[in-house]
């Protein structure tokens, strides 16, 4: 096997505190009301479905979640998922760097992956296919990092690096272009669930069309339905019914 070839990766997923996560989704779980508890349930569900898909992937050897949210930590550790706290005041990229450091401490020769926590329509087969594609790129050389852009082509959902290579994450607005400029290869595969991160209500609707995991599906099923305006009849306004032309 060539030095940069990989069979599996160790994955890190960062999860923000639920009360500040996915702010543009506020109200999506309760017909626009914006109740903090309903929003937290949705943000947690997105993360739990993402984690479940990762755990089912054959190409992921182990998973580490970085979070300082006690609810997220309790849910995941109860399910047997390793969790490490974020550094105080750290952002998304520092959280990923911390996760990468911890995984490399355990195995300095591992390939690494960083995945967003808002992929409720992710299929494990898609993640496996993306890792396999990146593995072929790494084996051919000289590229040692690769990423999957989101459905809009602007953001990043997945970042991978070969053994002996620094993850060097540049997540955030416009991250796809920043990852490309940093030397990472843009993966070309058609993986709709892997590319469909959820930032807005429209993103959530599109993810639901693809088919979301059971946690997100349960939250959406429990959400109140939009209220339809009452239909006002002519009779209720005092108008007579139209005469029968026959």
PDB file of C-alpha atoms in Angstrom:
ATOM      1  CA  UNK A   1       0.000   0.000   0.000  1.00  0.00           C
ATOM      2  CA  UNK A   2       1.288   3.470  -0.844  1.00  0.00           C
ATOM      3  CA  UNK A   3       2.128   5.774   2.103  1.00  0.00           C
ATOM      4  CA  UNK A   4      -0.903   8.016   1.583  1.00  0.00           C
ATOM      5  CA  UNK A   5      -3.411   5.233   0.966  1.00  0.00           C
ATOM      6  CA  UNK A   6      -6.104   4.918   3.627  1.00  0.00           C
ATOM      7  CA  UNK A   7      -8.574   2.210   4.543  1.00  0.00           C
ATOM      8  CA  UNK A   8     -10.403   4.000   7.369  1.00  0.00           C
ATOM      9  CA  UNK A   9     -10.447   7.421   8.995  1.00  0.00           C
ATOM     10  CA  UNK A  10     -10.971   8.673  12.513  1.00  0.00           C
ATOM     11  CA  UNK A  11     -13.708  11.296  12.463  1.00  0.00           C
ATOM     12  CA  UNK A  12     -14.331  14.367  14.593  1.00  0.00           C
ATOM     13  CA  UNK A  13     -17.692  16.130  14.741  1.00  0.00           C
ATOM     14  CA  UNK A  14     -18.117  19.463  16.545  1.00  0.00           C
ATOM     15  CA  UNK A  15     -21.492  20.264  18.125  1.00  0.00           C
ATOM     16  CA  UNK A  16     -22.252  23.776  19.325  1.00  0.00           C
ATOM     17  CA  UNK A  17     -24.237  24.417  22.512  1.00  0.00           C
ATOM     18  CA  UNK A  18     -27.855  23.811  21.572  1.00  0.00           C
ATOM     19  CA  UNK A  19     -29.087  27.250  22.646  1.00  0.00           C
ATOM     20  CA  UNK A  20     -26.820  28.985  20.107  1.00  0.00           C
ATOM     21  CA  UNK A  21     -26.673  26.341  17.365  1.00  0.00           C
ATOM     22  CA  UNK A  22     -28.452  26.761  14.021  1.00  0.00           C
ATOM     23  CA  UNK A  23     -29.838  30.230  14.732  1.00  0.00           C
ATOM     24  CA  UNK A  24     -31.328  30.571  11.226  1.00  0.00           C
ATOM     25  CA  UNK A  25     -33.436  27.469  11.921  1.00  0.00           C
ATOM     26  CA  UNK A  26     -35.150  29.031  14.926  1.00  0.00           C
ATOM     27  CA  UNK A  27     -38.893  28.467  14.589  1.00  0.00           C
ATOM     28  CA  UNK A  28     -38.550  25.589  12.119  1.00  0.00           C
ATOM     29  CA  UNK A  29     -39.656  23.069  14.762  1.00  0.00           C
ATOM     30  CA  UNK A  30     -42.695  24.986  16.030  1.00  0.00           C
ATOM     31  CA  UNK A  31     -44.308  26.804  13.087  1.00  0.00           C
ATOM     32  CA  UNK A  32     -42.325  29.996  13.568  1.00  0.00           C
ATOM     33  CA  UNK A  33     -42.869  30.436  17.308  1.00  0.00           C
ATOM     34  CA  UNK A  34     -39.153  30.114  18.075  1.00  0.00           C
ATOM     35  CA  UNK A  35     -39.476  28.353  21.428  1.00  0.00           C
ATOM     36  CA  UNK A  36     -35.927  27.683  22.724  1.00  0.00           C
ATOM     37  CA  UNK A  37     -36.750  24.138  23.851  1.00  0.00           C
ATOM     38  CA  UNK A  38     -38.262  23.206  20.493  1.00  0.00           C
ATOM     39  CA  UNK A  39     -35.231  24.669  18.741  1.00  0.00           C
ATOM     40  CA  UNK A  40     -32.845  22.744  21.004  1.00  0.00           C
ATOM     41  CA  UNK A  41     -34.706  19.492  20.258  1.00  0.00           C
ATOM     42  CA  UNK A  42     -34.275  20.083  16.528  1.00  0.00           C
ATOM     43  CA  UNK A  43     -30.576  20.992  16.798  1.00  0.00           C
ATOM     44  CA  UNK A  44     -29.965  17.889  18.911  1.00  0.00           C
ATOM     45  CA  UNK A  45     -31.891  15.687  16.475  1.00  0.00           C
ATOM     46  CA  UNK A  46     -29.791  16.887  13.545  1.00  0.00           C
ATOM     47  CA  UNK A  47     -26.615  15.986  15.418  1.00  0.00           C
ATOM     48  CA  UNK A  48     -27.899  12.591  16.579  1.00  0.00           C
ATOM     49  CA  UNK A  49     -28.898  11.542  13.064  1.00  0.00           C
ATOM     50  CA  UNK A  50     -25.528  12.673  11.711  1.00  0.00           C
ATOM     51  CA  UNK A  51     -23.691  10.703  14.379  1.00  0.00           C
ATOM     52  CA  UNK A  52     -25.802   7.600  13.707  1.00  0.00           C
ATOM     53  CA  UNK A  53     -24.910   7.665  10.008  1.00  0.00           C
ATOM     54  CA  UNK A  54     -21.211   8.067  10.802  1.00  0.00           C
ATOM     55  CA  UNK A  55     -21.238   5.168  13.246  1.00  0.00           C
ATOM     56  CA  UNK A  56     -22.772   2.940  10.570  1.00  0.00           C
ATOM     57  CA  UNK A  57     -20.092   3.809   7.987  1.00  0.00           C
ATOM     58  CA  UNK A  58     -17.592   1.017   7.282  1.00  0.00           C
ATOM     59  CA  UNK A  59     -14.800   3.459   6.494  1.00  0.00           C
ATOM     60  CA  UNK A  60     -14.976   5.265   9.845  1.00  0.00           C
ATOM     61  CA  UNK A  61     -12.865   3.526  12.472  1.00  0.00           C
ATOM     62  CA  UNK A  62     -13.746   5.740  15.423  1.00  0.00           C
ATOM     63  CA  UNK A  63     -15.677   8.896  16.116  1.00  0.00           C
ATOM     64  CA  UNK A  64     -15.026  11.726  18.547  1.00  0.00           C
ATOM     65  CA  UNK A  65     -17.530  14.486  19.243  1.00  0.00           C
ATOM     66  CA  UNK A  66     -16.322  17.840  20.529  1.00  0.00           C
ATOM     67  CA  UNK A  67     -18.958  19.689  22.525  1.00  0.00           C
ATOM     68  CA  UNK A  68     -19.416  21.694  25.693  1.00  0.00           C
ATOM     69  CA  UNK A  69     -23.178  21.204  25.763  1.00  0.00           C
ATOM     70  CA  UNK A  70     -24.128  18.930  28.703  1.00  0.00           C
ATOM     71  CA  UNK A  71     -27.286  17.636  27.023  1.00  0.00           C
ATOM     72  CA  UNK A  72     -25.414  16.635  23.878  1.00  0.00           C
ATOM     73  CA  UNK A  73     -22.610  15.082  25.922  1.00  0.00           C
ATOM     74  CA  UNK A  74     -25.068  13.051  28.020  1.00  0.00           C
ATOM     75  CA  UNK A  75     -27.033  11.805  25.007  1.00  0.00           C
ATOM     76  CA  UNK A  76     -23.917  10.700  23.160  1.00  0.00           C
ATOM     77  CA  UNK A  77     -21.939   9.206  26.016  1.00  0.00           C
ATOM     78  CA  UNK A  78     -25.025   7.209  27.011  1.00  0.00           C
ATOM     79  CA  UNK A  79     -25.031   5.848  23.464  1.00  0.00           C
ATOM     80  CA  UNK A  80     -21.341   4.960  23.716  1.00  0.00           C
ATOM     81  CA  UNK A  81     -19.940   7.840  21.643  1.00  0.00           C
ATOM     82  CA  UNK A  82     -16.687   9.375  22.942  1.00  0.00           C
ATOM     83  CA  UNK A  83     -17.070  13.080  23.774  1.00  0.00           C
ATOM     84  CA  UNK A  84     -14.465  15.692  24.676  1.00  0.00           C
ATOM     85  CA  UNK A  85     -15.198  19.256  25.816  1.00  0.00           C
ATOM     86  CA  UNK A  86     -14.423  22.222  23.639  1.00  0.00           C
ATOM     87  CA  UNK A  87     -11.855  24.775  24.719  1.00  0.00           C
ATOM     88  CA  UNK A  88     -13.430  27.823  26.398  1.00  0.00           C
ATOM     89  CA  UNK A  89     -14.074  30.560  23.865  1.00  0.00           C
ATOM     90  CA  UNK A  90     -13.086  28.361  20.959  1.00  0.00           C
ATOM     91  CA  UNK A  91     -14.869  28.384  17.631  1.00  0.00           C
ATOM     92  CA  UNK A  92     -15.584  25.730  15.038  1.00  0.00           C
ATOM     93  CA  UNK A  93     -12.080  25.383  13.613  1.00  0.00           C
ATOM     94  CA  UNK A  94     -10.327  25.325  17.016  1.00  0.00           C
ATOM     95  CA  UNK A  95     -12.788  22.601  18.080  1.00  0.00           C
ATOM     96  CA  UNK A  96     -11.840  20.548  15.035  1.00  0.00           C
ATOM     97  CA  UNK A  97      -8.151  21.102  15.671  1.00  0.00           C
ATOM     98  CA  UNK A  98      -8.609  19.929  19.252  1.00  0.00           C
ATOM     99  CA  UNK A  99     -10.427  16.808  18.083  1.00  0.00           C
ATOM    100  CA  UNK A 100      -7.693  16.100  15.548  1.00  0.00           C
ATOM    101  CA  UNK A 101      -5.033  16.464  18.236  1.00  0.00           C
ATOM    102  CA  UNK A 102      -6.818  14.022  20.532  1.00  0.00           C
ATOM    103  CA  UNK A 103      -7.297  11.451  17.780  1.00  0.00           C
ATOM    104  CA  UNK A 104      -3.673  11.717  16.698  1.00  0.00           C
ATOM    105  CA  UNK A 105      -2.536  11.328  20.311  1.00  0.00           C
ATOM    106  CA  UNK A 106      -4.317   7.979  20.293  1.00  0.00           C
ATOM    107  CA  UNK A 107      -2.892   6.999  16.873  1.00  0.00           C
ATOM    108  CA  UNK A 108      -0.337   9.346  15.266  1.00  0.00           C
ATOM    109  CA  UNK A 109      -0.614   7.495  11.952  1.00  0.00           C
ATOM    110  CA  UNK A 110      -4.359   7.777  11.455  1.00  0.00           C
ATOM    111  CA  UNK A 111      -6.144   9.499   8.601  1.00  0.00           C
ATOM    112  CA  UNK A 112      -8.533  12.146   9.861  1.00  0.00           C
ATOM    113  CA  UNK A 113     -11.949  13.449   8.924  1.00  0.00           C
ATOM    114  CA  UNK A 114     -13.978  16.432  10.078  1.00  0.00           C
ATOM    115  CA  UNK A 115     -17.727  16.419   9.519  1.00  0.00           C
ATOM    116  CA  UNK A 116     -20.431  18.980  10.134  1.00  0.00           C
ATOM    117  CA  UNK A 117     -23.118  18.002  12.667  1.00  0.00           C
ATOM    118  CA  UNK A 118     -26.142  19.107  10.626  1.00  0.00           C
ATOM    119  CA  UNK A 119     -26.483  16.354   8.027  1.00  0.00           C
ATOM    120  CA  UNK A 120     -29.745  14.583   8.965  1.00  0.00           C
ATOM    121  CA  UNK A 121     -30.161  13.034   5.491  1.00  0.00           C
ATOM    122  CA  UNK A 122     -26.637  11.580   5.444  1.00  0.00           C
ATOM    123  CA  UNK A 123     -26.340   7.954   4.366  1.00  0.00           C
ATOM    124  CA  UNK A 124     -23.417   5.904   5.641  1.00  0.00           C
ATOM    125  CA  UNK A 125     -22.828   4.599   2.106  1.00  0.00           C
ATOM    126  CA  UNK A 126     -22.322   8.172   0.900  1.00  0.00           C
ATOM    127  CA  UNK A 127     -19.718   8.818   3.562  1.00  0.00           C
ATOM    128  CA  UNK A 128     -17.960   5.552   2.709  1.00  0.00           C
ATOM    129  CA  UNK A 129     -17.940   6.507  -0.974  1.00  0.00           C
ATOM    130  CA  UNK A 130     -16.488   9.946  -0.245  1.00  0.00           C
ATOM    131  CA  UNK A 131     -13.728   8.417   1.890  1.00  0.00           C
ATOM    132  CA  UNK A 132     -12.973   5.853  -0.814  1.00  0.00           C
ATOM    133  CA  UNK A 133     -12.737   8.606  -3.429  1.00  0.00           C
ATOM    134  CA  UNK A 134     -10.400  10.625  -1.225  1.00  0.00           C
ATOM    135  CA  UNK A 135      -8.318   7.512  -0.539  1.00  0.00           C
ATOM    136  CA  UNK A 136      -7.775   7.036  -4.271  1.00  0.00           C
ATOM    137  CA  UNK A 137      -6.738  10.679  -4.623  1.00  0.00           C
ATOM    138  CA  UNK A 138      -4.296  10.399  -1.722  1.00  0.00           C
ATOM    139  CA  UNK A 139      -2.840   7.163  -3.088  1.00  0.00           C
ATOM    140  CA  UNK A 140      -2.185   8.776  -6.458  1.00  0.00           C
ATOM    141  CA  UNK A 141      -0.525  11.808  -4.840  1.00  0.00           C
ATOM    142  CA  UNK A 142       0.561  14.505  -4.380  1.00  0.00           C
ATOM    143  CA  UNK A 143      -2.714  15.735  -2.811  1.00  0.00           C
ATOM    144  CA  UNK A 144      -3.097  14.881   0.877  1.00  0.00           C
ATOM    145  CA  UNK A 145      -6.320  16.698   1.821  1.00  0.00           C
ATOM    146  CA  UNK A 146      -9.787  16.596   0.266  1.00  0.00           C
ATOM    147  CA  UNK A 147     -13.202  18.060   1.005  1.00  0.00           C
ATOM    148  CA  UNK A 148     -16.852  17.732   0.070  1.00  0.00           C
ATOM    149  CA  UNK A 149     -18.606  20.994  -0.725  1.00  0.00           C
ATOM    150  CA  UNK A 150     -22.197  21.559   0.328  1.00  0.00           C
ATOM    151  CA  UNK A 151     -25.155  21.576  -2.060  1.00  0.00           C
ATOM    152  CA  UNK A 152     -24.596  25.264  -2.826  1.00  0.00           C
ATOM    153  CA  UNK A 153     -20.920  24.697  -3.613  1.00  0.00           C
ATOM    154  CA  UNK A 154     -19.840  27.392  -1.166  1.00  0.00           C
ATOM    155  CA  UNK A 155     -19.561  25.654   2.201  1.00  0.00           C
ATOM    156  CA  UNK A 156     -17.887  22.441   3.340  1.00  0.00           C
ATOM    157  CA  UNK A 157     -19.535  19.414   4.928  1.00  0.00           C
ATOM    158  CA  UNK A 158     -16.565  17.014   5.078  1.00  0.00           C
ATOM    159  CA  UNK A 159     -12.796  17.501   5.239  1.00  0.00           C
ATOM    160  CA  UNK A 160     -10.336  14.597   5.060  1.00  0.00           C
ATOM    161  CA  UNK A 161      -6.563  14.342   5.385  1.00  0.00           C
ATOM    162  CA  UNK A 162      -4.087  11.520   4.825  1.00  0.00           C
ATOM    163  CA  UNK A 163      -1.849  10.108   7.561  1.00  0.00           C
ATOM    164  CA  UNK A 164       0.992  12.446   8.424  1.00  0.00           C
ATOM    165  CA  UNK A 165      -0.933  15.469   7.139  1.00  0.00           C
ATOM    166  CA  UNK A 166      -2.441  18.247   9.236  1.00  0.00           C
ATOM    167  CA  UNK A 167      -6.216  18.575   8.982  1.00  0.00           C
ATOM    168  CA  UNK A 168      -5.963  22.398   8.607  1.00  0.00           C
ATOM    169  CA  UNK A 169      -9.716  23.181   8.758  1.00  0.00           C
ATOM    170  CA  UNK A 170     -11.135  26.397   7.285  1.00  0.00           C
ATOM    171  CA  UNK A 171     -14.837  25.925   8.000  1.00  0.00           C
ATOM    172  CA  UNK A 172     -17.213  28.873   7.968  1.00  0.00           C
ATOM    173  CA  UNK A 173     -18.772  31.079   5.279  1.00  0.00           C
ATOM    174  CA  UNK A 174     -17.117  30.448   1.913  1.00  0.00           C
ATOM    175  CA  UNK A 175     -15.118  27.534   3.310  1.00  0.00           C
ATOM    176  CA  UNK A 176     -15.127  25.542   0.062  1.00  0.00           C
ATOM    177  CA  UNK A 177     -13.037  28.196  -1.655  1.00  0.00           C
ATOM    178  CA  UNK A 178     -10.747  28.546   1.351  1.00  0.00           C
ATOM    179  CA  UNK A 179     -10.179  24.800   1.502  1.00  0.00           C
ATOM    180  CA  UNK A 180      -9.427  24.777  -2.215  1.00  0.00           C
ATOM    181  CA  UNK A 181      -6.962  27.646  -1.862  1.00  0.00           C
ATOM    182  CA  UNK A 182      -5.266  25.780   0.999  1.00  0.00           C
ATOM    183  CA  UNK A 183      -4.513  22.886  -1.376  1.00  0.00           C
ATOM    184  CA  UNK A 184      -7.406  20.530  -0.606  1.00  0.00           C
ATOM    185  CA  UNK A 185      -9.014  18.612  -3.462  1.00  0.00           C
ATOM    186  CA  UNK A 186     -12.730  19.185  -4.139  1.00  0.00           C
ATOM    187  CA  UNK A 187     -14.409  15.766  -4.240  1.00  0.00           C
ATOM    188  CA  UNK A 188     -16.726  15.425  -7.266  1.00  0.00           C
ATOM    189  CA  UNK A 189     -19.148  12.706  -6.130  1.00  0.00           C
ATOM    190  CA  UNK A 190     -22.930  12.977  -6.225  1.00  0.00           C
ATOM    191  CA  UNK A 191     -23.784  12.448  -2.566  1.00  0.00           C
ATOM    192  CA  UNK A 192     -26.982  14.426  -1.865  1.00  0.00           C
ATOM    193  CA  UNK A 193     -27.263  13.549   1.817  1.00  0.00           C
ATOM    194  CA  UNK A 194     -23.607  14.327   2.478  1.00  0.00           C
ATOM    195  CA  UNK A 195     -23.910  17.670   0.704  1.00  0.00           C
ATOM    196  CA  UNK A 196     -27.224  18.716   2.306  1.00  0.00           C
ATOM    197  CA  UNK A 197     -26.273  20.510   5.488  1.00  0.00           C
ATOM    198  CA  UNK A 198     -29.134  22.304   7.217  1.00  0.00           C
ATOM    199  CA  UNK A 199     -28.839  26.001   7.989  1.00  0.00           C
ATOM    200  CA  UNK A 200     -32.255  27.327   6.974  1.00  0.00           C
ATOM    201  CA  UNK A 201     -35.860  26.196   6.828  1.00  0.00           C
ATOM    202  CA  UNK A 202     -35.510  25.613   3.098  1.00  0.00           C
ATOM    203  CA  UNK A 203     -32.453  23.422   3.715  1.00  0.00           C
ATOM    204  CA  UNK A 204     -34.486  21.429   6.215  1.00  0.00           C
ATOM    205  CA  UNK A 205     -37.321  20.946   3.728  1.00  0.00           C
ATOM    206  CA  UNK A 206     -34.888  19.733   1.084  1.00  0.00           C
ATOM    207  CA  UNK A 207     -33.264  17.355   3.573  1.00  0.00           C
ATOM    208  CA  UNK A 208     -36.701  16.014   4.498  1.00  0.00           C
ATOM    209  CA  UNK A 209     -37.381  15.384   0.799  1.00  0.00           C
ATOM    210  CA  UNK A 210     -34.215  13.254   0.687  1.00  0.00           C
ATOM    211  CA  UNK A 211     -35.264  11.406   3.837  1.00  0.00           C
ATOM    212  CA  UNK A 212     -33.948  12.378   7.247  1.00  0.00           C
ATOM    213  CA  UNK A 213     -32.983  10.120  10.131  1.00  0.00           C
ATOM    214  CA  UNK A 214     -35.406   9.031  12.878  1.00  0.00           C
ATOM    215  CA  UNK A 215     -34.519  11.752  15.398  1.00  0.00           C
ATOM    216  CA  UNK A 216     -35.135  14.619  12.976  1.00  0.00           C
ATOM    217  CA  UNK A 217     -38.173  12.854  11.549  1.00  0.00           C
ATOM    218  CA  UNK A 218     -39.643  12.572  15.032  1.00  0.00           C
ATOM    219  CA  UNK A 219     -39.109  16.262  15.792  1.00  0.00           C
ATOM    220  CA  UNK A 220     -40.697  17.295  12.498  1.00  0.00           C
ATOM    221  CA  UNK A 221     -43.636  14.942  13.012  1.00  0.00           C
ATOM    222  CA  UNK A 222     -44.318  16.499  16.411  1.00  0.00           C
ATOM    223  CA  UNK A 223     -44.127  20.061  15.107  1.00  0.00           C
ATOM    224  CA  UNK A 224     -47.435  21.934  14.841  1.00  0.00           C
ATOM    225  CA  UNK A 225     -48.785  22.213  11.329  1.00  0.00           C
ATOM    226  CA  UNK A 226     -49.049  25.669   9.732  1.00  0.00           C
ATOM    227  CA  UNK A 227     -52.446  27.156  10.336  1.00  0.00           C
ATOM    228  CA  UNK A 228     -54.507  27.645   7.180  1.00  0.00           C
ATOM    229  CA  UNK A 229     -56.598  30.803   6.857  1.00  0.00           C
ATOM    230  CA  UNK A 230     -60.287  30.243   7.376  1.00  0.00           C
ATOM    231  CA  UNK A 231     -62.355  30.004   4.200  1.00  0.00           C
ATOM    232  CA  UNK A 232     -65.045  32.640   4.201  1.00  0.00           C
ATOM    233  CA  UNK A 233     -68.199  31.779   2.298  1.00  0.00           C
ATOM    234  CA  UNK A 234     -70.458  34.225   0.475  1.00  0.00           C
ATOM    235  CA  UNK A 235     -73.271  33.278   2.837  1.00  0.00           C
ATOM    236  CA  UNK A 236     -71.228  34.204   5.924  1.00  0.00           C
ATOM    237  CA  UNK A 237     -70.768  37.678   4.439  1.00  0.00           C
ATOM    238  CA  UNK A 238     -74.501  38.074   3.827  1.00  0.00           C
ATOM    239  CA  UNK A 239     -74.541  37.373   0.107  1.00  0.00           C
ATOM    240  CA  UNK A 240     -77.193  35.172  -1.383  1.00  0.00           C
ATOM    241  CA  UNK A 241     -76.200  32.042  -3.190  1.00  0.00           C
ATOM    242  CA  UNK A 242     -76.041  32.471  -6.986  1.00  0.00           C
ATOM    243  CA  UNK A 243     -79.226  31.327  -8.719  1.00  0.00           C
ATOM    244  CA  UNK A 244     -79.214  28.061 -10.581  1.00  0.00           C
ATOM    245  CA  UNK A 245     -79.057  28.929 -14.301  1.00  0.00           C
ATOM    246  CA  UNK A 246     -80.862  25.702 -15.126  1.00  0.00           C
TER     247      UNK A 246
END
